[in-house]
PDB file of C-alpha atoms in Angstrom:
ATOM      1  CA  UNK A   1     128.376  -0.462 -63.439  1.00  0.00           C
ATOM      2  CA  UNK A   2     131.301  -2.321 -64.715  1.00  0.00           C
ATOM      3  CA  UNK A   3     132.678  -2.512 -68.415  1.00  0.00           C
ATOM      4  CA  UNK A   4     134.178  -5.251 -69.610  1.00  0.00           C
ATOM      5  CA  UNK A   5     136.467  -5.753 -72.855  1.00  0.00           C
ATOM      6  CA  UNK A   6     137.928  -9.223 -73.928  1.00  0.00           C
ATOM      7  CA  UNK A   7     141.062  -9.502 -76.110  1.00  0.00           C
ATOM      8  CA  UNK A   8     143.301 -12.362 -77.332  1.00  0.00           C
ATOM      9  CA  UNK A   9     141.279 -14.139 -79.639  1.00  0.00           C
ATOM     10  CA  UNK A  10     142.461 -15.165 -83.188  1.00  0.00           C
ATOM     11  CA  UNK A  11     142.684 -18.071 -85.702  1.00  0.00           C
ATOM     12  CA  UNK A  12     144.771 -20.940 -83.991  1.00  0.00           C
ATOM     13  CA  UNK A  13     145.473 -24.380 -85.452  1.00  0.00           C
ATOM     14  CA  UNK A  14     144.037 -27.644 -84.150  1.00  0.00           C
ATOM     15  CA  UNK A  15     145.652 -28.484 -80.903  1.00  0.00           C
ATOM     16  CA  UNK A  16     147.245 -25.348 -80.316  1.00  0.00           C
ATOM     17  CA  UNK A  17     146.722 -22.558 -77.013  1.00  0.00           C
ATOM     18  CA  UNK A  18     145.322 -19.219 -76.938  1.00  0.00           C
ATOM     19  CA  UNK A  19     145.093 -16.600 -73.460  1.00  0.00           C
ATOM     20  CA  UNK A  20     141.999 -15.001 -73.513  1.00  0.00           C
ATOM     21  CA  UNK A  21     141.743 -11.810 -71.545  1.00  0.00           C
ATOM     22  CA  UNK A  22     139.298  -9.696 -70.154  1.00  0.00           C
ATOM     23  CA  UNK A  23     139.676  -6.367 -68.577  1.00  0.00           C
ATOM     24  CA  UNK A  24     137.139  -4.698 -66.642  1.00  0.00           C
ATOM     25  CA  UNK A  25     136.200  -1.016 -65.199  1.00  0.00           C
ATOM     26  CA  UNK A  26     136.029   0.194 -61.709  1.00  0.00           C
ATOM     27  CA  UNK A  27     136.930  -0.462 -58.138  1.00  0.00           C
ATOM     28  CA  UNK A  28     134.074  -3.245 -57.433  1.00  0.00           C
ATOM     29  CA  UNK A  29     135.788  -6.207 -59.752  1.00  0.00           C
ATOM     30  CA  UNK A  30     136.776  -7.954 -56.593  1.00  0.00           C
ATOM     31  CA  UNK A  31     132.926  -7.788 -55.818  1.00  0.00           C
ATOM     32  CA  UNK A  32     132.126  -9.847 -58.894  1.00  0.00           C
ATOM     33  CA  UNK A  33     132.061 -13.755 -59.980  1.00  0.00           C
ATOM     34  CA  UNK A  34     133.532 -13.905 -63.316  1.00  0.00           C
ATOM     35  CA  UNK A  35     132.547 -16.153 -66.377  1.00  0.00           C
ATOM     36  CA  UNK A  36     133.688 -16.870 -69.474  1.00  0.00           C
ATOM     37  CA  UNK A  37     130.536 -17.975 -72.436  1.00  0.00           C
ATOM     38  CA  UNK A  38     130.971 -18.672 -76.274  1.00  0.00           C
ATOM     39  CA  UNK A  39     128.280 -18.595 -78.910  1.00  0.00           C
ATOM     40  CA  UNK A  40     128.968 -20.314 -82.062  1.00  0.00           C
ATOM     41  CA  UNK A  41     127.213 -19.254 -85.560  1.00  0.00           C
ATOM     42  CA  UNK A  42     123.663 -20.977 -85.310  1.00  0.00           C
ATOM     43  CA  UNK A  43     124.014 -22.079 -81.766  1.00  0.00           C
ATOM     44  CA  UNK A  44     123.182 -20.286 -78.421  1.00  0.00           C
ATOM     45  CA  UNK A  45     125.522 -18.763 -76.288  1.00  0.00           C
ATOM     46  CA  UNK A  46     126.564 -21.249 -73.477  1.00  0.00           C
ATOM     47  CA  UNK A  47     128.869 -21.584 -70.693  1.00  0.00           C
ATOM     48  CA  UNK A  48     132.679 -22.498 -70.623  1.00  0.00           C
ATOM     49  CA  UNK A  49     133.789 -21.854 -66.987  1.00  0.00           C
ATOM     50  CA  UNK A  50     133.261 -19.433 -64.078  1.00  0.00           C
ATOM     51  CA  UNK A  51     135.739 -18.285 -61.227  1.00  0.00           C
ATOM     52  CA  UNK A  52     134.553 -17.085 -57.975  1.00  0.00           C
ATOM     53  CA  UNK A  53     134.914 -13.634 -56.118  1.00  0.00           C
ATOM     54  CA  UNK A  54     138.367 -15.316 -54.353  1.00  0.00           C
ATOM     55  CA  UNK A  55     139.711 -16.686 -57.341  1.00  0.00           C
ATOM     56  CA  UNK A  56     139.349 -20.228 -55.083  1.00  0.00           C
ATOM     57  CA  UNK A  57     136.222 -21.665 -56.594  1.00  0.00           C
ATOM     58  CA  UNK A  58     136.204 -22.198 -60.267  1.00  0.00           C
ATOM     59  CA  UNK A  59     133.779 -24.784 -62.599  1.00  0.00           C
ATOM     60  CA  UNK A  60     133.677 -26.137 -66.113  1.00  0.00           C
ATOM     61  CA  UNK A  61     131.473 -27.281 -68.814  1.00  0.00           C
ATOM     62  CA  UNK A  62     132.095 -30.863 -69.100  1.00  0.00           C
ATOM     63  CA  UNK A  63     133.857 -30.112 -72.576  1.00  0.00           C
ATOM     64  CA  UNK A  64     136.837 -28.147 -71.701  1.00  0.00           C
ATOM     65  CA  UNK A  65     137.601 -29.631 -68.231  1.00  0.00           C
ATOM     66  CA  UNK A  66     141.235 -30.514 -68.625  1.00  0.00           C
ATOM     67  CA  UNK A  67     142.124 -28.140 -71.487  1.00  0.00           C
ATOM     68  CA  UNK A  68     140.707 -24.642 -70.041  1.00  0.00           C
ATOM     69  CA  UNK A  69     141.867 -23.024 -66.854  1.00  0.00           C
ATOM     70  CA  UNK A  70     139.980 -19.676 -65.837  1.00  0.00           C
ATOM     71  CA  UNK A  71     141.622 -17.483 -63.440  1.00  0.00           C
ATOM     72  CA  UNK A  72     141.612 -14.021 -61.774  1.00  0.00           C
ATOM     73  CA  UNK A  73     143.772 -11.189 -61.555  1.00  0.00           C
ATOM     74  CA  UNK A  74     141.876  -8.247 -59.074  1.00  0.00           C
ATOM     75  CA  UNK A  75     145.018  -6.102 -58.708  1.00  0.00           C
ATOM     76  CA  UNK A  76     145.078  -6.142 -62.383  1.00  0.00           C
ATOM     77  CA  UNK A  77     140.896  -6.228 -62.791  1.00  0.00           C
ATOM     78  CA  UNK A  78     141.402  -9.077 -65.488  1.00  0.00           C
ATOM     79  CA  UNK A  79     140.176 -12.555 -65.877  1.00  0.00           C
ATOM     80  CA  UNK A  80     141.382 -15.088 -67.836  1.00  0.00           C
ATOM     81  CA  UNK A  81     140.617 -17.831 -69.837  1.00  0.00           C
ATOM     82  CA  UNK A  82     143.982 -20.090 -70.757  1.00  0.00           C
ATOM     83  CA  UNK A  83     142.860 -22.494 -73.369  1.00  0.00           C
ATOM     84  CA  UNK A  84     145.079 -25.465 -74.623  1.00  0.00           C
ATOM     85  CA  UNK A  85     144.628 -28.299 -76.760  1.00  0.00           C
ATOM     86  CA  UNK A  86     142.026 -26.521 -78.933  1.00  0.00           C
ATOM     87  CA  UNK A  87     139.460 -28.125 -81.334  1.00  0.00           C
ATOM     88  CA  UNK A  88     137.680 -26.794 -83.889  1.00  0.00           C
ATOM     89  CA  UNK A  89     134.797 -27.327 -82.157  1.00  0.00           C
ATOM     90  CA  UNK A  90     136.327 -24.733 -80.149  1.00  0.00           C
ATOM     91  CA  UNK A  91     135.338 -22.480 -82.595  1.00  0.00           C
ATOM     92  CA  UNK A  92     133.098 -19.636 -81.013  1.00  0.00           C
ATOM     93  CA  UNK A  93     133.010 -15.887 -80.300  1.00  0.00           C
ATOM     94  CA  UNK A  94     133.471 -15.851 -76.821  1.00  0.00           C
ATOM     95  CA  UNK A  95     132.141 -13.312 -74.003  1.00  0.00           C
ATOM     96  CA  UNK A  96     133.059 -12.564 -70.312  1.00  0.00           C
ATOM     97  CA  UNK A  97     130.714 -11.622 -68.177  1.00  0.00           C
ATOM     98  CA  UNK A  98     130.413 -10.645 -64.376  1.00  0.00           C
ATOM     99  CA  UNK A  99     127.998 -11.993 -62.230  1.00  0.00           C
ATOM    100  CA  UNK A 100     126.901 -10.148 -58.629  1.00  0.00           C
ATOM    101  CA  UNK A 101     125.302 -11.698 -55.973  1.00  0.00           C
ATOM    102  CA  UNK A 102     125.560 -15.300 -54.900  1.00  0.00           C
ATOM    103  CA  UNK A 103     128.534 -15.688 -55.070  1.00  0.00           C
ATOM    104  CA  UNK A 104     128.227 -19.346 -56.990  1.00  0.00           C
ATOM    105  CA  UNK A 105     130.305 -20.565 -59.711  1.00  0.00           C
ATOM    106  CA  UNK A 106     127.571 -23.278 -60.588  1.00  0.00           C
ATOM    107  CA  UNK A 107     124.837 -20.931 -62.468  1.00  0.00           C
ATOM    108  CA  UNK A 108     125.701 -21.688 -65.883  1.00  0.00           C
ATOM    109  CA  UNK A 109     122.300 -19.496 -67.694  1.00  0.00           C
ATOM    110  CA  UNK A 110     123.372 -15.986 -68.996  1.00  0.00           C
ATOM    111  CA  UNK A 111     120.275 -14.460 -66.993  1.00  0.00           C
ATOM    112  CA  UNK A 112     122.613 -14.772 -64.216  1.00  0.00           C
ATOM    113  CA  UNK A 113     124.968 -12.493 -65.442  1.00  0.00           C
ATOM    114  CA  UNK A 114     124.435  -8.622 -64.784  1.00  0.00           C
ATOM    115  CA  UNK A 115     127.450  -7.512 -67.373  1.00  0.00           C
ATOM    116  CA  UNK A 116     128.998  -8.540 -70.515  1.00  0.00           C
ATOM    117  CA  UNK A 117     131.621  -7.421 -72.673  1.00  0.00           C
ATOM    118  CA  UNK A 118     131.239  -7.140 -76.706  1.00  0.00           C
ATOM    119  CA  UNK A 119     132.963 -10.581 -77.498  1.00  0.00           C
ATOM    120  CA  UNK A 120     136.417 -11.529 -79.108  1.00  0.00           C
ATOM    121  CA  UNK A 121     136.656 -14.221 -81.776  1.00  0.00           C
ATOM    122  CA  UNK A 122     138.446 -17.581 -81.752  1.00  0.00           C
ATOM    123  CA  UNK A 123     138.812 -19.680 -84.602  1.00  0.00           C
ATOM    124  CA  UNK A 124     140.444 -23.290 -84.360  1.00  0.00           C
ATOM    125  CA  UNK A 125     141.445 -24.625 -87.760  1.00  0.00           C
ATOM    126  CA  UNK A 126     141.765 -28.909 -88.407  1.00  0.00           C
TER     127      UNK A 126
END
């Protein structure tokens, strides 16, 4: 079982940076890939980016390649989710989630996912 709780979000301004965090439970992080989704009003949830078990393999949605970097911290249990040069079409509650497995960062359907956290709130203003 692992918990997960995201932190960081807020209301930014048009080409400005937020850190997302997200802080998980237990010894078996290191055991997990890690993903970052959002899920804008009306819209489905879909994927931003995923980072493998290592913290070597990571992959993007075509949309934030270039401005998002996801990254891993096991000592610290917490993955991240550096985002820079926000749009409003940004604009999203977004979710981390762990995946266990395969060990892929290319399965981009939440199915994939065994755990999520309860979502923190980003808001990019024009």
């Amino acid at each position: 079982q692992v918990q997960l709780v995201e932190s960081g979000g807020g209301l930014v301004q048009a080409g400005g940076s937020l850190r997302l965090s997200c802080a998980a439970s237990g010894r078996t992080f290191s055991r997990y890939a890690m993903g970052w989704f959002r899920q804008a009003p009306g819209k489905e949830r879909e994927f931003v980016a995923a980072v493998s078990r290592s913290g070597v393999r990571t992959y993007y949605v075509d949309s934030v390649k270039g401005r998002f970097t996801i990254s891993r911290d096991d000592a610290k249990n917490t993955v991240y989710l550096q985002m820079n040069s926000l749009k409003p079409e940004d604009t999203a509650v977004y979710y981390c989630a762990a995946k266990g497995g395969s060990d892929s960062v290319y399965y981009t359907e939440t199915f994939r996912y065994d755990y999520w956290g309860q979502g923190t709130q980003v808001t990019v203003s024009s």
